[in-house]
PDB file of C-alpha atoms in Angstrom:
ATOM      1  CA  MET A  26     -45.690 -10.760  15.617  1.00  0.00           C
ATOM      2  CA  ALA A  27     -44.111  -9.331  18.634  1.00  0.00           C
ATOM      3  CA  GLN A  28     -41.055 -12.072  18.289  1.00  0.00           C
ATOM      4  CA  ASN A  29     -40.663 -10.595  14.615  1.00  0.00           C
ATOM      5  CA  THR A  30     -40.951  -6.828  15.916  1.00  0.00           C
ATOM      6  CA  ALA A  31     -38.408  -7.671  19.141  1.00  0.00           C
ATOM      7  CA  GLY A  32     -35.958  -8.777  16.420  1.00  0.00           C
ATOM      8  CA  GLN A  33     -36.608  -5.782  14.272  1.00  0.00           C
ATOM      9  CA  ARG A  34     -35.329  -3.714  17.169  1.00  0.00           C
ATOM     10  CA  ARG A  35     -32.416  -6.121  17.589  1.00  0.00           C
ATOM     11  CA  LYS A  36     -31.422  -5.108  14.202  1.00  0.00           C
ATOM     12  CA  SER A  37     -32.031  -1.644  14.609  1.00  0.00           C
ATOM     13  CA  LEU A  38     -30.133  -1.423  18.025  1.00  0.00           C
ATOM     14  CA  SER A  39     -26.810  -3.479  16.127  1.00  0.00           C
ATOM     15  CA  ARG A  40     -27.231  -0.586  13.218  1.00  0.00           C
ATOM     16  CA  GLN A  41     -27.133   1.955  15.852  1.00  0.00           C
ATOM     17  CA  VAL A  42     -24.113   0.276  17.517  1.00  0.00           C
ATOM     18  CA  MET A  43     -22.585  -0.143  14.376  1.00  0.00           C
ATOM     19  CA  GLU A  44     -22.726   3.779  13.435  1.00  0.00           C
ATOM     20  CA  ALA A  45     -21.496   4.426  16.899  1.00  0.00           C
ATOM     21  CA  VAL A  46     -18.390   2.215  16.716  1.00  0.00           C
ATOM     22  CA  GLU A  47     -17.856   4.040  13.404  1.00  0.00           C
ATOM     23  CA  LYS A  48     -17.887   7.198  14.588  1.00  0.00           C
ATOM     24  CA  MET A  49     -15.773   6.279  17.541  1.00  0.00           C
ATOM     25  CA  ILE A  50     -13.159   5.364  15.310  1.00  0.00           C
ATOM     26  CA  ARG A  51     -13.253   8.241  13.632  1.00  0.00           C
ATOM     27  CA  GLU A  52     -12.926  10.436  16.511  1.00  0.00           C
ATOM     28  CA  GLN A  53     -10.040   8.558  17.735  1.00  0.00           C
ATOM     29  CA  GLY A  54      -8.297   8.547  14.487  1.00  0.00           C
ATOM     30  CA  LEU A  55      -7.745   4.833  14.274  1.00  0.00           C
ATOM     31  CA  GLY A  56      -5.884   3.635  11.341  1.00  0.00           C
ATOM     32  CA  PRO A  57      -5.189   0.243   9.375  1.00  0.00           C
ATOM     33  CA  GLY A  58      -3.677  -1.907  11.814  1.00  0.00           C
ATOM     34  CA  ASP A  59      -4.507  -0.059  14.938  1.00  0.00           C
ATOM     35  CA  VAL A  60      -6.474  -2.383  17.891  1.00  0.00           C
ATOM     36  CA  LEU A  61     -10.126  -1.608  18.331  1.00  0.00           C
ATOM     37  CA  PRO A  62     -11.220  -1.009  22.391  1.00  0.00           C
ATOM     38  CA  THR A  63     -12.476  -4.466  23.805  1.00  0.00           C
ATOM     39  CA  GLU A  64     -16.273  -5.343  23.522  1.00  0.00           C
ATOM     40  CA  THR A  65     -15.990  -4.652  27.292  1.00  0.00           C
ATOM     41  CA  GLN A  66     -15.078  -1.020  26.753  1.00  0.00           C
ATOM     42  CA  ILE A  67     -17.794  -0.202  23.899  1.00  0.00           C
ATOM     43  CA  SER A  68     -19.872  -1.827  25.767  1.00  0.00           C
ATOM     44  CA  GLU A  69     -19.365   0.477  29.152  1.00  0.00           C
ATOM     45  CA  GLU A  70     -18.872   3.406  26.881  1.00  0.00           C
ATOM     46  CA  LEU A  71     -22.146   2.964  24.893  1.00  0.00           C
ATOM     47  CA  ALA A  72     -24.153   1.766  27.451  1.00  0.00           C
ATOM     48  CA  VAL A  73     -25.501  -1.385  25.565  1.00  0.00           C
ATOM     49  CA  SER A  74     -24.862  -4.770  26.263  1.00  0.00           C
ATOM     50  CA  LYS A  75     -21.960  -6.918  24.910  1.00  0.00           C
ATOM     51  CA  SER A  76     -24.284  -9.030  22.480  1.00  0.00           C
ATOM     52  CA  SER A  77     -25.438  -5.769  20.862  1.00  0.00           C
ATOM     53  CA  VAL A  78     -21.391  -4.542  20.379  1.00  0.00           C
ATOM     54  CA  ARG A  79     -20.498  -8.450  19.346  1.00  0.00           C
ATOM     55  CA  GLU A  80     -23.469  -8.166  16.578  1.00  0.00           C
ATOM     56  CA  ALA A  81     -22.392  -4.473  15.662  1.00  0.00           C
ATOM     57  CA  ILE A  82     -18.556  -5.825  14.896  1.00  0.00           C
ATOM     58  CA  LYS A  83     -19.705  -8.880  12.864  1.00  0.00           C
ATOM     59  CA  MET A  84     -21.202  -6.309  10.854  1.00  0.00           C
ATOM     60  CA  LEU A  85     -18.120  -4.126  10.813  1.00  0.00           C
ATOM     61  CA  GLU A  86     -16.112  -7.256   9.538  1.00  0.00           C
ATOM     62  CA  ALA A  87     -18.633  -8.152   6.830  1.00  0.00           C
ATOM     63  CA  LEU A  88     -18.233  -4.955   5.437  1.00  0.00           C
ATOM     64  CA  GLY A  89     -14.608  -4.784   5.418  1.00  0.00           C
ATOM     65  CA  VAL A  90     -13.802  -2.092   8.467  1.00  0.00           C
ATOM     66  CA  VAL A  91     -12.514  -4.646  10.581  1.00  0.00           C
ATOM     67  CA  GLU A  92     -10.527  -7.710  11.283  1.00  0.00           C
ATOM     68  CA  ILE A  93     -11.509 -10.288  13.789  1.00  0.00           C
ATOM     69  CA  ARG A  94      -8.364 -11.969  15.080  1.00  0.00           C
ATOM     70  CA  ARG A  95      -9.910 -14.921  17.261  1.00  0.00           C
ATOM     71  CA  GLY A  96      -8.719 -15.022  20.829  1.00  0.00           C
ATOM     72  CA  LEU A  97      -6.827 -12.109  20.438  1.00  0.00           C
ATOM     73  CA  CYS A  98      -8.540  -8.387  19.294  1.00  0.00           C
ATOM     74  CA  THR A  99      -9.943  -6.654  16.440  1.00  0.00           C
ATOM     75  CA  VAL A 100      -8.042  -4.151  14.310  1.00  0.00           C
ATOM     76  CA  ILE A 101      -9.260  -2.013  11.712  1.00  0.00           C
ATOM     77  CA  SER A 102      -8.802  -3.800   8.452  1.00  0.00           C
ATOM     78  CA  GLU A 103      -5.792  -3.342   6.094  1.00  0.00           C
ATOM     79  CA  ASN A 104      -7.641  -4.706   3.148  1.00  0.00           C
ATOM     80  CA  PRO A 105     -11.160  -3.031   3.622  1.00  0.00           C
ATOM     81  CA  GLU A 106     -11.624  -3.552  -0.475  1.00  0.00           C
ATOM     82  CA  GLN A 107     -12.505  -7.463   1.086  1.00  0.00           C
ATOM     83  CA  GLY A 108     -15.391  -6.115   2.281  1.00  0.00           C
ATOM     84  CA  TYR A 109     -16.758  -5.019  -1.082  1.00  0.00           C
ATOM     85  CA  LEU A 110     -15.451  -8.312  -2.637  1.00  0.00           C
ATOM     86  CA  ASN A 111     -17.421  -9.985  -0.015  1.00  0.00           C
ATOM     87  CA  VAL A 112     -20.708  -8.254  -0.732  1.00  0.00           C
ATOM     88  CA  MET A 113     -20.152  -8.640  -4.657  1.00  0.00           C
ATOM     89  CA  LEU A 114     -19.280 -11.882  -4.520  1.00  0.00           C
ATOM     90  CA  SER A 115     -22.335 -13.154  -2.584  1.00  0.00           C
ATOM     91  CA  HIS A 116     -24.553 -11.070  -5.084  1.00  0.00           C
ATOM     92  CA  LEU A 117     -22.786 -13.111  -8.039  1.00  0.00           C
ATOM     93  CA  TYR A 118     -23.130 -16.727  -6.519  1.00  0.00           C
ATOM     94  CA  LEU A 119     -27.057 -15.596  -5.771  1.00  0.00           C
ATOM     95  CA  ASN A 120     -28.017 -13.722  -9.208  1.00  0.00           C
ATOM     96  CA  SER A 121     -26.774 -15.073 -12.237  1.00  0.00           C
ATOM     97  CA  GLY A 122     -26.547 -12.091 -15.272  1.00  0.00           C
ATOM     98  CA  ASP A 123     -26.013 -12.539 -19.047  1.00  0.00           C
ATOM     99  CA  GLU A 124     -23.222 -11.323 -20.963  1.00  0.00           C
ATOM    100  CA  GLU A 125     -24.781  -7.633 -21.645  1.00  0.00           C
ATOM    101  CA  GLU A 126     -25.510  -6.831 -17.817  1.00  0.00           C
ATOM    102  CA  LEU A 127     -21.771  -7.942 -17.317  1.00  0.00           C
ATOM    103  CA  GLN A 128     -20.814  -5.636 -19.904  1.00  0.00           C
ATOM    104  CA  ILE A 129     -22.671  -2.977 -18.756  1.00  0.00           C
ATOM    105  CA  PHE A 130     -21.740  -3.281 -15.440  1.00  0.00           C
ATOM    106  CA  ARG A 131     -18.031  -3.253 -15.717  1.00  0.00           C
ATOM    107  CA  GLN A 132     -17.795  -0.351 -18.534  1.00  0.00           C
ATOM    108  CA  THR A 133     -20.112   2.008 -15.966  1.00  0.00           C
ATOM    109  CA  LEU A 134     -17.856   1.851 -13.185  1.00  0.00           C
ATOM    110  CA  GLU A 135     -14.771   2.036 -15.346  1.00  0.00           C
ATOM    111  CA  THR A 136     -15.828   4.885 -17.270  1.00  0.00           C
ATOM    112  CA  ALA A 137     -16.834   6.528 -14.241  1.00  0.00           C
ATOM    113  CA  TYR A 138     -13.590   6.531 -12.359  1.00  0.00           C
ATOM    114  CA  THR A 139     -11.685   6.954 -15.530  1.00  0.00           C
ATOM    115  CA  GLU A 140     -13.693  10.223 -16.255  1.00  0.00           C
ATOM    116  CA  LEU A 141     -13.057  10.834 -12.656  1.00  0.00           C
ATOM    117  CA  ALA A 142      -9.260  10.717 -12.995  1.00  0.00           C
ATOM    118  CA  ILE A 143      -9.258  12.967 -16.516  1.00  0.00           C
ATOM    119  CA  ASP A 144     -10.747  15.515 -14.214  1.00  0.00           C
ATOM    120  CA  GLN A 145      -8.483  15.175 -11.159  1.00  0.00           C
ATOM    121  CA  ALA A 146      -4.987  13.632 -12.308  1.00  0.00           C
ATOM    122  CA  SER A 147      -1.757  15.888 -11.611  1.00  0.00           C
ATOM    123  CA  ASP A 148       0.898  15.814 -14.153  1.00  0.00           C
ATOM    124  CA  ALA A 149       2.356  13.451 -11.899  1.00  0.00           C
ATOM    125  CA  ASP A 150      -0.725  11.285 -11.880  1.00  0.00           C
ATOM    126  CA  LEU A 151      -0.367  11.389 -16.002  1.00  0.00           C
ATOM    127  CA  GLU A 152       3.370  10.448 -15.534  1.00  0.00           C
ATOM    128  CA  GLN A 153       2.024   7.403 -13.543  1.00  0.00           C
ATOM    129  CA  ILE A 154      -0.596   6.097 -15.723  1.00  0.00           C
ATOM    130  CA  ALA A 155       1.814   6.557 -18.877  1.00  0.00           C
ATOM    131  CA  GLN A 156       4.786   4.260 -16.808  1.00  0.00           C
ATOM    132  CA  SER A 157       2.292   1.636 -16.241  1.00  0.00           C
ATOM    133  CA  LEU A 158       0.939   1.495 -19.577  1.00  0.00           C
ATOM    134  CA  GLU A 159       4.767   1.497 -20.685  1.00  0.00           C
ATOM    135  CA  THR A 160       5.569  -1.261 -18.205  1.00  0.00           C
ATOM    136  CA  PHE A 161       2.646  -3.349 -19.498  1.00  0.00           C
ATOM    137  CA  ARG A 162       4.274  -3.388 -23.719  1.00  0.00           C
ATOM    138  CA  CYS A 163       7.633  -3.929 -21.986  1.00  0.00           C
ATOM    139  CA  HIS A 164       6.426  -7.265 -20.149  1.00  0.00           C
ATOM    140  CA  LEU A 165       4.154  -8.206 -23.290  1.00  0.00           C
ATOM    141  CA  GLU A 166       7.425  -8.237 -25.558  1.00  0.00           C
ATOM    142  CA  ALA A 167       9.560  -9.985 -22.774  1.00  0.00           C
ATOM    143  CA  GLY A 168       7.155 -12.461 -22.635  1.00  0.00           C
ATOM    144  CA  THR A 169       6.537 -11.812 -18.690  1.00  0.00           C
ATOM    145  CA  LEU A 170       3.058 -10.063 -19.050  1.00  0.00           C
ATOM    146  CA  THR A 171       1.162 -11.117 -15.849  1.00  0.00           C
ATOM    147  CA  THR A 172      -2.505  -9.968 -14.120  1.00  0.00           C
ATOM    148  CA  GLU A 173      -0.839  -7.916 -12.394  1.00  0.00           C
ATOM    149  CA  ASP A 174       0.478  -5.961 -15.046  1.00  0.00           C
ATOM    150  CA  ASP A 175      -3.108  -5.273 -16.108  1.00  0.00           C
ATOM    151  CA  LEU A 176      -4.409  -4.221 -12.427  1.00  0.00           C
ATOM    152  CA  ALA A 177      -1.466  -1.880 -12.101  1.00  0.00           C
ATOM    153  CA  PHE A 178      -2.616   0.286 -14.994  1.00  0.00           C
ATOM    154  CA  HIS A 179      -6.342   0.415 -13.723  1.00  0.00           C
ATOM    155  CA  GLY A 180      -4.703   0.954 -10.356  1.00  0.00           C
ATOM    156  CA  GLN A 181      -2.997   3.853 -11.547  1.00  0.00           C
ATOM    157  CA  ILE A 182      -6.263   5.270 -13.149  1.00  0.00           C
ATOM    158  CA  LEU A 183      -8.095   5.007  -9.884  1.00  0.00           C
ATOM    159  CA  GLN A 184      -5.282   6.612  -7.790  1.00  0.00           C
ATOM    160  CA  ALA A 185      -5.779   9.373 -10.249  1.00  0.00           C
ATOM    161  CA  THR A 186      -8.806  10.412  -9.084  1.00  0.00           C
ATOM    162  CA  HIS A 187      -8.214  11.029  -5.551  1.00  0.00           C
ATOM    163  CA  ASN A 188     -10.866   9.765  -4.253  1.00  0.00           C
ATOM    164  CA  SER A 189     -10.643   6.985  -1.385  1.00  0.00           C
ATOM    165  CA  PHE A 190     -14.374   5.704  -1.908  1.00  0.00           C
ATOM    166  CA  MET A 191     -14.052   5.230  -5.628  1.00  0.00           C
ATOM    167  CA  ILE A 192     -10.548   3.573  -5.298  1.00  0.00           C
ATOM    168  CA  SER A 193     -11.499   0.897  -3.016  1.00  0.00           C
ATOM    169  CA  LEU A 194     -14.790   0.252  -5.109  1.00  0.00           C
ATOM    170  CA  GLY A 195     -13.274  -0.061  -7.908  1.00  0.00           C
ATOM    171  CA  SER A 196      -9.699  -1.869  -6.811  1.00  0.00           C
ATOM    172  CA  ALA A 197     -12.408  -4.843  -5.525  1.00  0.00           C
ATOM    173  CA  ILE A 198     -13.854  -4.970  -8.322  1.00  0.00           C
ATOM    174  CA  ASN A 199     -10.920  -5.472 -10.326  1.00  0.00           C
ATOM    175  CA  GLU A 200     -10.238  -7.899  -7.686  1.00  0.00           C
ATOM    176  CA  LEU A 201     -13.099  -9.445  -8.215  1.00  0.00           C
ATOM    177  CA  PHE A 202     -12.901  -9.778 -11.806  1.00  0.00           C
ATOM    178  CA  ARG A 203      -8.884 -11.067 -11.501  1.00  0.00           C
ATOM    179  CA  GLU A 204      -9.384 -14.498 -12.954  1.00  0.00           C
ATOM    180  CA  SER A 205     -10.910 -13.566 -15.979  1.00  0.00           C
ATOM    181  CA  ILE A 206      -8.986 -10.370 -16.579  1.00  0.00           C
ATOM    182  CA  GLY A 207      -5.714 -12.833 -16.330  1.00  0.00           C
ATOM    183  CA  ALA A 208      -7.316 -15.383 -18.915  1.00  0.00           C
ATOM    184  CA  SER A 209      -8.077 -12.266 -21.529  1.00  0.00           C
ATOM    185  CA  ILE A 210      -4.518 -10.738 -21.448  1.00  0.00           C
ATOM    186  CA  GLU A 211      -3.000 -14.657 -21.568  1.00  0.00           C
ATOM    187  CA  GLU A 212      -5.321 -15.002 -24.923  1.00  0.00           C
ATOM    188  CA  THR A 213      -5.304 -11.857 -26.618  1.00  0.00           C
ATOM    189  CA  PRO A 214      -2.356 -10.088 -24.752  1.00  0.00           C
ATOM    190  CA  ARG A 215      -2.266  -7.567 -28.139  1.00  0.00           C
ATOM    191  CA  THR A 216      -5.622  -6.491 -28.053  1.00  0.00           C
ATOM    192  CA  ALA A 217      -5.490  -5.425 -24.139  1.00  0.00           C
ATOM    193  CA  LEU A 218      -2.641  -3.736 -25.049  1.00  0.00           C
ATOM    194  CA  ALA A 219      -4.323  -1.981 -28.038  1.00  0.00           C
ATOM    195  CA  ASP A 220      -7.089  -0.910 -25.476  1.00  0.00           C
ATOM    196  CA  HIS A 221      -4.749   0.155 -22.613  1.00  0.00           C
ATOM    197  CA  GLU A 222      -3.259   2.612 -25.277  1.00  0.00           C
ATOM    198  CA  ARG A 223      -6.596   3.783 -26.560  1.00  0.00           C
ATOM    199  CA  ILE A 224      -7.652   4.308 -22.895  1.00  0.00           C
ATOM    200  CA  CYS A 225      -4.361   6.140 -21.839  1.00  0.00           C
ATOM    201  CA  GLU A 226      -4.281   8.225 -24.607  1.00  0.00           C
ATOM    202  CA  ALA A 227      -8.103   9.490 -23.808  1.00  0.00           C
ATOM    203  CA  VAL A 228      -6.763  10.098 -20.439  1.00  0.00           C
ATOM    204  CA  MET A 229      -3.753  11.896 -21.802  1.00  0.00           C
ATOM    205  CA  LYS A 230      -5.944  14.454 -23.525  1.00  0.00           C
ATOM    206  CA  ARG A 231      -8.545  14.503 -20.949  1.00  0.00           C
ATOM    207  CA  ASP A 232     -11.020  13.369 -23.977  1.00  0.00           C
ATOM    208  CA  LYS A 233     -14.014  11.860 -22.162  1.00  0.00           C
ATOM    209  CA  ALA A 234     -15.940  10.893 -25.267  1.00  0.00           C
ATOM    210  CA  ALA A 235     -12.532   8.904 -26.283  1.00  0.00           C
ATOM    211  CA  ALA A 236     -12.051   7.225 -23.192  1.00  0.00           C
ATOM    212  CA  HIS A 237     -15.548   6.254 -22.847  1.00  0.00           C
ATOM    213  CA  ASP A 238     -15.599   4.480 -26.800  1.00  0.00           C
ATOM    214  CA  ALA A 239     -12.250   2.803 -25.876  1.00  0.00           C
ATOM    215  CA  ILE A 240     -13.985   1.593 -22.377  1.00  0.00           C
ATOM    216  CA  ALA A 241     -17.077   0.328 -23.942  1.00  0.00           C
ATOM    217  CA  GLU A 242     -15.420  -1.543 -26.649  1.00  0.00           C
ATOM    218  CA  SER A 243     -12.910  -3.186 -24.332  1.00  0.00           C
ATOM    219  CA  ALA A 244     -15.634  -4.164 -21.918  1.00  0.00           C
ATOM    220  CA  GLU A 245     -17.775  -5.787 -24.879  1.00  0.00           C
ATOM    221  CA  ARG A 246     -14.856  -7.790 -25.929  1.00  0.00           C
ATOM    222  CA  TRP A 247     -13.949  -9.099 -22.054  1.00  0.00           C
ATOM    223  CA  ALA A 248     -17.595  -9.789 -21.371  1.00  0.00           C
ATOM    224  CA  ARG A 249     -18.161 -11.890 -24.432  1.00  0.00           C
ATOM    225  CA  ALA A 250     -14.548 -13.844 -23.990  1.00  0.00           C
ATOM    226  CA  VAL A 251     -15.959 -14.359 -20.097  1.00  0.00           C
ATOM    227  CA  PHE A 252     -19.206 -15.809 -21.399  1.00  0.00           C
ATOM    228  CA  LEU A 253     -17.683 -18.101 -23.836  1.00  0.00           C
ATOM    229  CA  ARG A 254     -15.254 -19.121 -21.403  1.00  0.00           C
ATOM    230  CA  GLN A 255     -18.269 -20.148 -19.113  1.00  0.00           C
ATOM    231  CA  GLN A 256     -19.809 -22.438 -22.137  1.00  0.00           C
ATOM    232  CA  ASN A 257     -16.793 -24.165 -23.084  1.00  0.00           C
ATOM    233  CA  GLU A 258     -16.500 -24.887 -19.299  1.00  0.00           C
ATOM    234  CA  ALA A 259     -19.984 -25.953 -19.143  1.00  0.00           C
TER     235      ALA A 259
END
């Protein structure tokens, strides 16, 4: 019991140190690519052991806040989405849901950020979304359509939310499903285009109900295709 209590205290201390390092990053105005103070410097400033600092840094690395460059230094991450991605990939490897759960998961998040974009988008944002749809259409007709065109469309909607947390999480989700999105647009590109057109029209009209319906139908088709592909591969 005593050993378990000691482990809990050590975990709690590491969490406190992690939060203190996050505060340090904010107060020093450190941004992507900037070098974090050394373990020794952080240890002395916070009056904690180097081992506690080391555990805290590892936790921050897992969350995608920092990147540890072995033998060199620790820098603020230039790709924070990877932290979200690592956590979600771990969950998917350890848990298996059904088609309906997958559909609801993607539909819920995509609806949330699209509705937020409808509320927050400027005229310039709407132009960028429309342009990304036109690029998708042109590349489809030219036979050069790629996964990047699909992700770019959703990425523009995410940017229109003007919410850094939503942009990071949404981008991580889209990266997580990159392979299945790519397969989907390869198999049924015109269906994907039609889905994007409906979503784009709803955003342009700032019609949340229409956006919800378009995303629900798109997510249902996508989830069904994903599970059919998994069954065929099995």
